[in-house]
PDB file of C-alpha atoms in Angstrom:
ATOM      1  CA  ASP A   1      22.731  -9.034  22.421  1.00 60.00           C
ATOM      2  CA  ALA A   2      20.614  -6.205  21.080  1.00 69.00           C
ATOM      3  CA  ASP A   3      22.343  -3.419  19.166  1.00 92.00           C
ATOM      4  CA  VAL A   4      20.341  -0.771  21.040  1.00 96.00           C
ATOM      5  CA  THR A   5      19.582  -1.562  24.674  1.00 96.00           C
ATOM      6  CA  GLN A   6      17.168   0.345  26.874  1.00 97.00           C
ATOM      7  CA  THR A   7      16.784   0.102  30.645  1.00 97.00           C
ATOM      8  CA  PRO A   8      14.445  -0.236  32.396  1.00 96.00           C
ATOM      9  CA  ARG A   9      11.941  -1.936  30.094  1.00 96.00           C
ATOM     10  CA  ASN A  10       9.068  -1.136  32.414  1.00 96.00           C
ATOM     11  CA  ARG A  11       8.754   1.403  35.198  1.00 97.00           C
ATOM     12  CA  ILE A  12       5.896   2.547  37.374  1.00 97.00           C
ATOM     13  CA  THR A  13       6.441   5.703  39.364  1.00 96.00           C
ATOM     14  CA  LYS A  14       4.558   8.439  41.164  1.00 96.00           C
ATOM     15  CA  THR A  15       3.931  12.050  40.243  1.00 97.00           C
ATOM     16  CA  GLY A  16       6.862  14.280  41.143  1.00 97.00           C
ATOM     17  CA  LYS A  17       9.529  11.577  41.107  1.00 97.00           C
ATOM     18  CA  ARG A  18      12.702  11.861  39.052  1.00 96.00           C
ATOM     19  CA  ILE A  19      13.096   9.151  36.453  1.00 96.00           C
ATOM     20  CA  MET A  20      16.022   8.249  34.212  1.00 97.00           C
ATOM     21  CA  LEU A  21      15.788   6.036  31.153  1.00 98.00           C
ATOM     22  CA  GLU A  22      19.067   4.764  29.827  1.00 98.00           C
ATOM     23  CA  CYS A  23      20.151   3.758  26.349  1.00 98.00           C
ATOM     24  CA  SER A  24      23.343   2.162  25.097  1.00 97.00           C
ATOM     25  CA  GLN A  25      24.288   1.077  21.584  1.00 97.00           C
ATOM     26  CA  THR A  26      26.857  -1.079  19.881  1.00 95.00           C
ATOM     27  CA  LYS A  27      26.074   0.141  16.349  1.00 93.00           C
ATOM     28  CA  GLY A  28      28.923   2.655  16.411  1.00 92.00           C
ATOM     29  CA  HIS A  29      26.570   5.419  15.250  1.00 92.00           C
ATOM     30  CA  ASP A  30      27.157   9.028  16.188  1.00 91.00           C
ATOM     31  CA  ARG A  31      23.481  10.024  16.015  1.00 93.00           C
ATOM     32  CA  MET A  32      21.148   9.076  18.838  1.00 95.00           C
ATOM     33  CA  TYR A  33      17.511   9.967  19.474  1.00 95.00           C
ATOM     34  CA  TRP A  34      14.758   9.710  22.054  1.00 97.00           C
ATOM     35  CA  TYR A  35      11.193   9.287  20.802  1.00 96.00           C
ATOM     36  CA  ARG A  36       7.902   9.007  22.616  1.00 96.00           C
ATOM     37  CA  GLN A  37       5.071   6.813  21.326  1.00 94.00           C
ATOM     38  CA  ASP A  38       1.438   7.410  22.216  1.00 91.00           C
ATOM     39  CA  PRO A  39      -1.436   5.395  20.691  1.00 83.00           C
ATOM     40  CA  GLY A  40      -2.758   7.031  17.519  1.00 80.00           C
ATOM     41  CA  LEU A  41      -0.026   9.691  17.466  1.00 81.00           C
ATOM     42  CA  GLY A  42       2.891   7.840  15.989  1.00 86.00           C
ATOM     43  CA  LEU A  43       6.323   8.744  17.338  1.00 92.00           C
ATOM     44  CA  GLN A  44       7.328  12.213  18.453  1.00 93.00           C
ATOM     45  CA  LEU A  45      10.941  13.341  18.754  1.00 93.00           C
ATOM     46  CA  ILE A  46      11.981  14.466  22.249  1.00 96.00           C
ATOM     47  CA  TYR A  47      15.736  15.077  21.890  1.00 96.00           C
ATOM     48  CA  TYR A  48      18.495  14.153  19.504  1.00 94.00           C
ATOM     49  CA  SER A  49      22.289  14.193  19.581  1.00 94.00           C
ATOM     50  CA  PHE A  50      24.747  14.141  16.695  1.00 90.00           C
ATOM     51  CA  ASP A  51      27.767  13.553  18.896  1.00 90.00           C
ATOM     52  CA  VAL A  52      28.848  13.768  22.529  1.00 91.00           C
ATOM     53  CA  LYS A  53      29.021  17.571  22.484  1.00 92.00           C
ATOM     54  CA  ASP A  54      25.853  18.110  20.474  1.00 92.00           C
ATOM     55  CA  ILE A  55      22.380  18.002  22.072  1.00 94.00           C
ATOM     56  CA  ASN A  56      19.243  19.348  20.417  1.00 93.00           C
ATOM     57  CA  LYS A  57      15.611  19.695  21.364  1.00 93.00           C
ATOM     58  CA  GLY A  58      12.987  17.913  19.348  1.00 92.00           C
ATOM     59  CA  GLU A  59       9.251  18.486  19.008  1.00 89.00           C
ATOM     60  CA  ILE A  60       8.248  17.798  22.611  1.00 94.00           C
ATOM     61  CA  SER A  61      11.246  18.499  24.876  1.00 95.00           C
ATOM     62  CA  ASP A  62       9.387  20.324  27.684  1.00 95.00           C
ATOM     63  CA  GLY A  63       9.609  18.349  30.918  1.00 95.00           C
ATOM     64  CA  TYR A  64      12.531  16.235  29.677  1.00 97.00           C
ATOM     65  CA  SER A  65      16.321  16.491  29.701  1.00 97.00           C
ATOM     66  CA  VAL A  66      19.066  14.327  28.251  1.00 97.00           C
ATOM     67  CA  SER A  67      22.709  13.495  28.760  1.00 97.00           C
ATOM     68  CA  ARG A  68      25.109  12.067  26.194  1.00 96.00           C
ATOM     69  CA  GLN A  69      27.705  10.428  28.433  1.00 92.00           C
ATOM     70  CA  ALA A  70      29.641   8.795  25.603  1.00 94.00           C
ATOM     71  CA  GLN A  71      29.195   8.001  21.941  1.00 94.00           C
ATOM     72  CA  ALA A  72      27.397   4.838  22.949  1.00 96.00           C
ATOM     73  CA  LYS A  73      25.235   6.182  25.792  1.00 97.00           C
ATOM     74  CA  PHE A  74      22.300   8.580  25.758  1.00 98.00           C
ATOM     75  CA  SER A  75      19.993   8.919  28.758  1.00 98.00           C
ATOM     76  CA  LEU A  76      16.621  10.616  29.111  1.00 98.00           C
ATOM     77  CA  SER A  77      15.478  12.164  32.392  1.00 97.00           C
ATOM     78  CA  LEU A  78      12.145  13.310  33.673  1.00 96.00           C
ATOM     79  CA  GLU A  79      12.976  15.694  36.503  1.00 91.00           C
ATOM     80  CA  SER A  80       9.476  15.657  38.010  1.00 96.00           C
ATOM     81  CA  ALA A  81       7.254  13.086  36.355  1.00 96.00           C
ATOM     82  CA  ILE A  82       3.594  13.847  35.643  1.00 96.00           C
ATOM     83  CA  PRO A  83       0.809  11.489  34.549  1.00 96.00           C
ATOM     84  CA  ASN A  84       0.674  12.753  30.946  1.00 95.00           C
ATOM     85  CA  GLN A  85       4.248  11.547  30.529  1.00 97.00           C
ATOM     86  CA  THR A  86       2.913   8.004  30.715  1.00 96.00           C
ATOM     87  CA  ALA A  87       4.012   6.552  27.375  1.00 96.00           C
ATOM     88  CA  LEU A  88       6.306   4.167  25.571  1.00 96.00           C
ATOM     89  CA  TYR A  89       9.777   5.666  25.073  1.00 97.00           C
ATOM     90  CA  PHE A  90      12.190   4.603  22.368  1.00 97.00           C
ATOM     91  CA  CYS A  91      15.870   5.233  21.923  1.00 97.00           C
ATOM     92  CA  ALA A  92      17.225   5.031  18.391  1.00 95.00           C
ATOM     93  CA  THR A  93      20.475   5.463  16.489  1.00 95.00           C
ATOM     94  CA  SER A  94      21.327   6.206  12.896  1.00 91.00           C
ATOM     95  CA  GLU A  95      24.019   7.025  10.431  1.00 84.00           C
ATOM     96  CA  VAL A  96      23.859  10.491   8.877  1.00 74.00           C
ATOM     97  CA  THR A  97      20.622  10.225   6.885  1.00 66.00           C
ATOM     98  CA  GLY A  98      19.941   6.550   7.077  1.00 78.00           C
ATOM     99  CA  GLU A  99      17.289   4.528   8.752  1.00 87.00           C
ATOM    100  CA  LEU A 100      16.828   4.499  12.500  1.00 91.00           C
ATOM    101  CA  PHE A 101      17.640   1.470  14.609  1.00 93.00           C
ATOM    102  CA  PHE A 102      15.381   1.241  17.641  1.00 95.00           C
ATOM    103  CA  GLY A 103      15.666  -0.230  21.082  1.00 96.00           C
ATOM    104  CA  GLU A 104      12.906  -2.420  22.492  1.00 94.00           C
ATOM    105  CA  GLY A 105      11.293   0.468  24.328  1.00 95.00           C
ATOM    106  CA  SER A 106      10.783   1.584  27.921  1.00 96.00           C
ATOM    107  CA  ARG A 107       7.188   1.626  29.134  1.00 96.00           C
ATOM    108  CA  LEU A 108       6.723   4.337  31.746  1.00 97.00           C
ATOM    109  CA  THR A 109       3.621   4.720  33.883  1.00 96.00           C
ATOM    110  CA  VAL A 110       3.262   7.788  36.085  1.00 96.00           C
ATOM    111  CA  LEU A 111       0.569   7.497  38.745  1.00 95.00           C
TER     112      LEU A 111
ATOM    113  CA  ALA B   1       7.466  21.493   6.976  1.00 77.00           C
ATOM    114  CA  GLN B   2       7.541  17.756   6.535  1.00 86.00           C
ATOM    115  CA  SER B   3       4.637  15.482   7.339  1.00 90.00           C
ATOM    116  CA  VAL B   4       3.340  12.004   6.736  1.00 94.00           C
ATOM    117  CA  ALA B   5      -0.241  10.753   6.532  1.00 95.00           C
ATOM    118  CA  GLN B   6      -1.441   7.191   6.830  1.00 96.00           C
ATOM    119  CA  PRO B   7      -5.107   7.497   5.891  1.00 95.00           C
ATOM    120  CA  GLU B   8      -6.183   4.104   7.237  1.00 96.00           C
ATOM    121  CA  ASP B   9      -6.060   3.314  10.939  1.00 95.00           C
ATOM    122  CA  GLN B  10      -6.714  -0.351  10.218  1.00 97.00           C
ATOM    123  CA  VAL B  11      -6.348  -2.725   7.294  1.00 98.00           C
ATOM    124  CA  ASN B  12      -7.883  -6.186   7.359  1.00 97.00           C
ATOM    125  CA  VAL B  13      -7.068  -8.843   4.777  1.00 97.00           C
ATOM    126  CA  ALA B  14      -7.349 -12.594   4.415  1.00 97.00           C
ATOM    127  CA  GLU B  15      -4.201 -14.676   4.380  1.00 97.00           C
ATOM    128  CA  GLY B  16      -2.955 -15.145   0.833  1.00 97.00           C
ATOM    129  CA  ASN B  17      -4.523 -11.928  -0.427  1.00 97.00           C
ATOM    130  CA  PRO B  18      -2.554  -8.837  -1.444  1.00 97.00           C
ATOM    131  CA  LEU B  19      -1.801  -6.329   1.293  1.00 97.00           C
ATOM    132  CA  THR B  20      -1.487  -2.587   0.754  1.00 98.00           C
ATOM    133  CA  VAL B  21      -0.783   0.003   3.431  1.00 98.00           C
ATOM    134  CA  LYS B  22      -1.084   3.586   2.218  1.00 98.00           C
ATOM    135  CA  CYS B  23       1.217   6.517   2.924  1.00 98.00           C
ATOM    136  CA  THR B  24       1.359  10.050   1.564  1.00 97.00           C
ATOM    137  CA  TYR B  25       3.927  12.684   2.442  1.00 96.00           C
ATOM    138  CA  SER B  26       4.664  16.384   2.234  1.00 94.00           C
ATOM    139  CA  VAL B  27       8.166  17.882   2.056  1.00 90.00           C
ATOM    140  CA  SER B  28       9.880  21.054   0.883  1.00 88.00           C
ATOM    141  CA  GLY B  29      12.908  19.344  -0.609  1.00 86.00           C
ATOM    142  CA  ASN B  30      13.523  15.729  -1.544  1.00 87.00           C
ATOM    143  CA  PRO B  31      12.032  12.909   0.494  1.00 90.00           C
ATOM    144  CA  TYR B  32      13.866  10.051   2.068  1.00 92.00           C
ATOM    145  CA  LEU B  33      11.063   7.575   2.830  1.00 95.00           C
ATOM    146  CA  PHE B  34      10.962   4.633   5.214  1.00 95.00           C
ATOM    147  CA  TRP B  35       8.635   1.873   6.383  1.00 97.00           C
ATOM    148  CA  TYR B  36       8.837   0.297   9.810  1.00 97.00           C
ATOM    149  CA  VAL B  37       6.904  -2.527  11.451  1.00 97.00           C
ATOM    150  CA  GLN B  38       6.164  -2.886  15.161  1.00 95.00           C
ATOM    151  CA  TYR B  39       5.106  -6.157  16.744  1.00 92.00           C
ATOM    152  CA  PRO B  40       3.446  -6.135  20.187  1.00 86.00           C
ATOM    153  CA  ASN B  41       5.800  -5.144  22.998  1.00 82.00           C
ATOM    154  CA  ARG B  42       8.689  -4.686  20.582  1.00 86.00           C
ATOM    155  CA  GLY B  43      10.623  -1.824  19.091  1.00 89.00           C
ATOM    156  CA  LEU B  44      10.211  -0.657  15.518  1.00 93.00           C
ATOM    157  CA  GLN B  45      11.943  -2.741  12.872  1.00 94.00           C
ATOM    158  CA  PHE B  46      13.130  -1.283   9.597  1.00 94.00           C
ATOM    159  CA  LEU B  47      11.468  -2.770   6.488  1.00 96.00           C
ATOM    160  CA  LEU B  48      12.664  -0.695   3.550  1.00 95.00           C
ATOM    161  CA  LYS B  49      13.641   2.764   2.353  1.00 94.00           C
ATOM    162  CA  TYR B  50      13.608   4.983  -0.707  1.00 94.00           C
ATOM    163  CA  ILE B  51      16.517   7.379  -1.098  1.00 90.00           C
ATOM    164  CA  THR B  52      16.907   7.721  -4.843  1.00 86.00           C
ATOM    165  CA  GLY B  53      16.844   5.602  -7.976  1.00 87.00           C
ATOM    166  CA  ASP B  54      14.320   2.914  -8.838  1.00 90.00           C
ATOM    167  CA  ASN B  55      10.814   3.847  -7.729  1.00 93.00           C
ATOM    168  CA  LEU B  56      10.049   0.251  -6.682  1.00 95.00           C
ATOM    169  CA  VAL B  57      11.894  -0.661  -3.526  1.00 96.00           C
ATOM    170  CA  LYS B  58      12.111  -4.185  -2.168  1.00 96.00           C
ATOM    171  CA  GLY B  59      12.582  -4.860   1.520  1.00 94.00           C
ATOM    172  CA  SER B  60      12.433  -7.433   4.266  1.00 92.00           C
ATOM    173  CA  TYR B  61       9.858 -10.236   4.637  1.00 92.00           C
ATOM    174  CA  GLY B  62       8.641  -9.948   1.030  1.00 95.00           C
ATOM    175  CA  PHE B  63       7.474  -6.351   1.330  1.00 97.00           C
ATOM    176  CA  GLU B  64       7.932  -3.722  -1.343  1.00 97.00           C
ATOM    177  CA  ALA B  65       6.952  -0.093  -1.769  1.00 97.00           C
ATOM    178  CA  GLU B  66       6.484   2.181  -4.737  1.00 95.00           C
ATOM    179  CA  PHE B  67       7.592   5.796  -4.684  1.00 96.00           C
ATOM    180  CA  ASN B  68       5.242   8.017  -6.698  1.00 96.00           C
ATOM    181  CA  LYS B  69       6.490  11.591  -6.842  1.00 94.00           C
ATOM    182  CA  SER B  70       3.490  13.037  -8.658  1.00 94.00           C
ATOM    183  CA  GLN B  71       1.070  11.608  -6.092  1.00 96.00           C
ATOM    184  CA  THR B  72       3.506  12.133  -3.182  1.00 96.00           C
ATOM    185  CA  SER B  73       2.857   8.571  -2.087  1.00 97.00           C
ATOM    186  CA  PHE B  74       4.898   5.648  -0.838  1.00 98.00           C
ATOM    187  CA  HIS B  75       2.489   2.735  -0.402  1.00 98.00           C
ATOM    188  CA  LEU B  76       3.676  -0.512   1.172  1.00 98.00           C
ATOM    189  CA  LYS B  77       2.670  -3.738  -0.555  1.00 98.00           C
ATOM    190  CA  LYS B  78       2.938  -7.473  -0.181  1.00 97.00           C
ATOM    191  CA  PRO B  79       1.569  -9.791  -2.873  1.00 96.00           C
ATOM    192  CA  SER B  80       0.435 -12.528  -0.488  1.00 97.00           C
ATOM    193  CA  ALA B  81      -0.141 -11.663   3.167  1.00 97.00           C
ATOM    194  CA  LEU B  82       0.633 -14.008   6.063  1.00 97.00           C
ATOM    195  CA  VAL B  83      -0.997 -14.158   9.487  1.00 96.00           C
ATOM    196  CA  SER B  84       2.429 -13.301  10.904  1.00 95.00           C
ATOM    197  CA  ASP B  85       2.300  -9.953   9.050  1.00 96.00           C
ATOM    198  CA  SER B  86      -0.287  -8.767  11.568  1.00 96.00           C
ATOM    199  CA  ALA B  87       1.374  -5.767  13.249  1.00 97.00           C
ATOM    200  CA  LEU B  88       1.499  -1.967  13.411  1.00 96.00           C
ATOM    201  CA  TYR B  89       3.111  -0.310  10.387  1.00 97.00           C
ATOM    202  CA  PHE B  90       4.644   3.158  10.290  1.00 96.00           C
ATOM    203  CA  CYS B  91       5.633   5.288   7.338  1.00 97.00           C
ATOM    204  CA  ALA B  92       8.283   7.966   7.923  1.00 94.00           C
ATOM    205  CA  VAL B  93       9.964  10.758   5.952  1.00 92.00           C
ATOM    206  CA  ARG B  94      13.068  12.924   6.087  1.00 89.00           C
ATOM    207  CA  ASP B  95      13.007  16.246   4.207  1.00 84.00           C
ATOM    208  CA  ILE B  96      16.400  16.561   2.553  1.00 77.00           C
ATOM    209  CA  PRO B  97      18.264  18.882   2.883  1.00 72.00           C
ATOM    210  CA  PHE B  98      16.031  20.951   5.153  1.00 66.00           C
ATOM    211  CA  ASN B  99      15.572  18.520   8.034  1.00 65.00           C
ATOM    212  CA  ASP B 100      18.241  15.907   7.719  1.00 67.00           C
ATOM    213  CA  TYR B 101      18.134  15.228  11.436  1.00 74.00           C
ATOM    214  CA  LYS B 102      14.447  14.544  11.811  1.00 79.00           C
ATOM    215  CA  LEU B 103      12.411  11.522  10.819  1.00 86.00           C
ATOM    216  CA  SER B 104       8.682  12.310  10.961  1.00 89.00           C
ATOM    217  CA  PHE B 105       6.335   9.378  11.468  1.00 92.00           C
ATOM    218  CA  GLY B 106       2.754   8.760  10.479  1.00 93.00           C
ATOM    219  CA  ALA B 107       0.234   7.724  13.126  1.00 93.00           C
ATOM    220  CA  GLY B 108       0.501   4.087  12.123  1.00 95.00           C
ATOM    221  CA  THR B 109      -1.748   1.506  10.469  1.00 96.00           C
ATOM    222  CA  THR B 110      -2.764  -1.667  12.258  1.00 96.00           C
ATOM    223  CA  VAL B 111      -2.744  -4.632   9.886  1.00 97.00           C
ATOM    224  CA  THR B 112      -4.730  -7.726  10.737  1.00 97.00           C
ATOM    225  CA  VAL B 113      -4.363 -10.788   8.530  1.00 97.00           C
ATOM    226  CA  ARG B 114      -7.013 -13.433   9.197  1.00 96.00           C
ATOM    227  CA  ALA B 115      -6.421 -17.098   8.565  1.00 95.00           C
TER     228      ALA B 115
END
């Protein structure tokens, strides 16, 4: 089983719909992150969490929200999806200043 | 502010030849530097990191990288490339101690190794 699991792996939805992407990890790390990947732009940080009671905005948090339900679970929500949120989304975990461990990604298409 | 630049969108090499993927960075403090590889339809996989110590860092799959403070570079190298090394490569940096939470990524370099 993967250390960082994302569901769903692929999702097609319509403009205005609410979407939730879920992430769970077995690494035992306190730090969790949501990144967005767009071709030619690398990865941009959406939100990050250092523990269950700590949630912080990243570079591109507008239009997104998150919930840290437990140390091992960190979900990303799009309250009202729009087409420019079509992207590949990655959840990741890390120790304090170590490398990130990524999930396999969730490909979201908003029509 | 921290940033990373990968000046080449694409690198093409023949199998068996040396492979170099370039990365330069900008930080206010001390850099923690990382290389990741992404295969199609997969997540990013960690290759290697520089935190402190020896400027030459060895990582997974025969890759290595050299930290050069004066040139603010962290180029990824492999002495003899394989077709299976064809993938998207990302350089990333943390600015310690100013941004210990944030890993900033370059735009990525697509490596194609031809047989």
